[in-house]
């Protein structure tokens, strides 16, 4: 394994990547700043989420919460409402927690890896990204893109990716170097059908030379999905739409399910409006959307008018269900 990794022409790769990145880097909003707060927000949003999806969220978030102090003072429902649709909501809660910690220790953003790493929700990746991009510190980032590129460059599925990333890091310009490697993975060394013909480091790439690109990284064995079926109820009165605290996602509102009303006699089910699918990590849900009339208001339930619906953190399942209903209403 080591002999393969030692063959890596780290210097050649570093300089080819630097040249390529300075010409081909995408112009993304968070690349126009070195503000650690903005870099941090972007890096957290980008975890598990595509760049195109993140951009509008990033811009709205930075407009509403332009600095750590503003975020530290925010209420959880407001932050979750701005995060609504991005998924993985623990990220938003950790951001708030970390912002409050920063204000508690004097308001200055930590300027080194160890200080960053202590903050809620900041792991090796985010600490390295902020330390290198905002402060120019020599910490190599390892994300999914870097892993894939490292395995392919070394032609080794068992490569010590952190070690390879460390060797590929340009210590004179860690910000550019880290972003270039991630950019290569995001735009050229793609998971499927990488663009080897136009790759700036093709001549240094072990997998390309050995024609093993398609085998790296090796396919993951996925655990069996768990399937669940649920019914979501659309209950309207003059006072608005009935919502309850989401059982799947704390801090969010969702449509009630029949068992929220206790005894079956409290719910009279109406028409089935449609169904939709929804996945959360390893669970695959099928939701049936039904109209219903109910007696009473379930625990924690509240009635919202249509204006209020835009201001609260509404779960993705509720939004999908309301789209199903709107679709039915539009039909002649
Ligand atoms: Fe990836 Fe192909 Fe470039 Fe190798 S040559 S780094 S496999 S895009």
Short mmCIF file of C-alpha atoms and ligand atoms in Angstrom, two decimals, residues 149 152-153 184 188-189 194-196 199 201-202 205 207-208 213, ligand 1:
data_model
loop_
_atom_site.label_atom_id
_atom_site.label_comp_id
_atom_site.label_asym_id
_atom_site.label_seq_id
_atom_site.Cartn_x
_atom_site.Cartn_y
_atom_site.Cartn_z
CA UNK A 149 -9.80 11.76 -5.51
CA UNK A 152 -8.03 7.35 -7.47
CA UNK A 153 -4.78 9.28 -7.54
CA UNK A 184 -11.69 18.75 -8.62
CA UNK A 188 -14.15 16.73 -12.68
CA UNK A 189 -13.35 13.61 -10.67
CA UNK A 194 -15.28 11.28 -14.15
CA UNK A 195 -13.98 13.67 -16.80
CA UNK A 196 -10.50 12.18 -17.02
CA UNK A 199 -8.55 16.42 -15.78
CA UNK A 201 -3.92 15.88 -12.86
CA UNK A 202 -4.63 12.98 -15.25
CA UNK A 205 -3.36 9.62 -11.64
CA UNK A 207 -6.21 4.80 -11.37
CA UNK A 208 -6.19 6.37 -14.81
CA UNK A 213 -11.10 4.45 -12.25
FE1 LIG B 1 -10.12 11.62 -11.25
FE2 LIG B 1 -9.81 10.84 -13.78
FE3 LIG B 1 -8.52 12.97 -12.83
FE4 LIG B 1 -7.82 10.55 -12.04
S1 LIG B 1 -7.68 11.34 -14.11
S2 LIG B 1 -8.08 12.34 -10.74
S3 LIG B 1 -9.81 9.54 -11.97
S4 LIG B 1 -10.74 12.74 -13.09
#
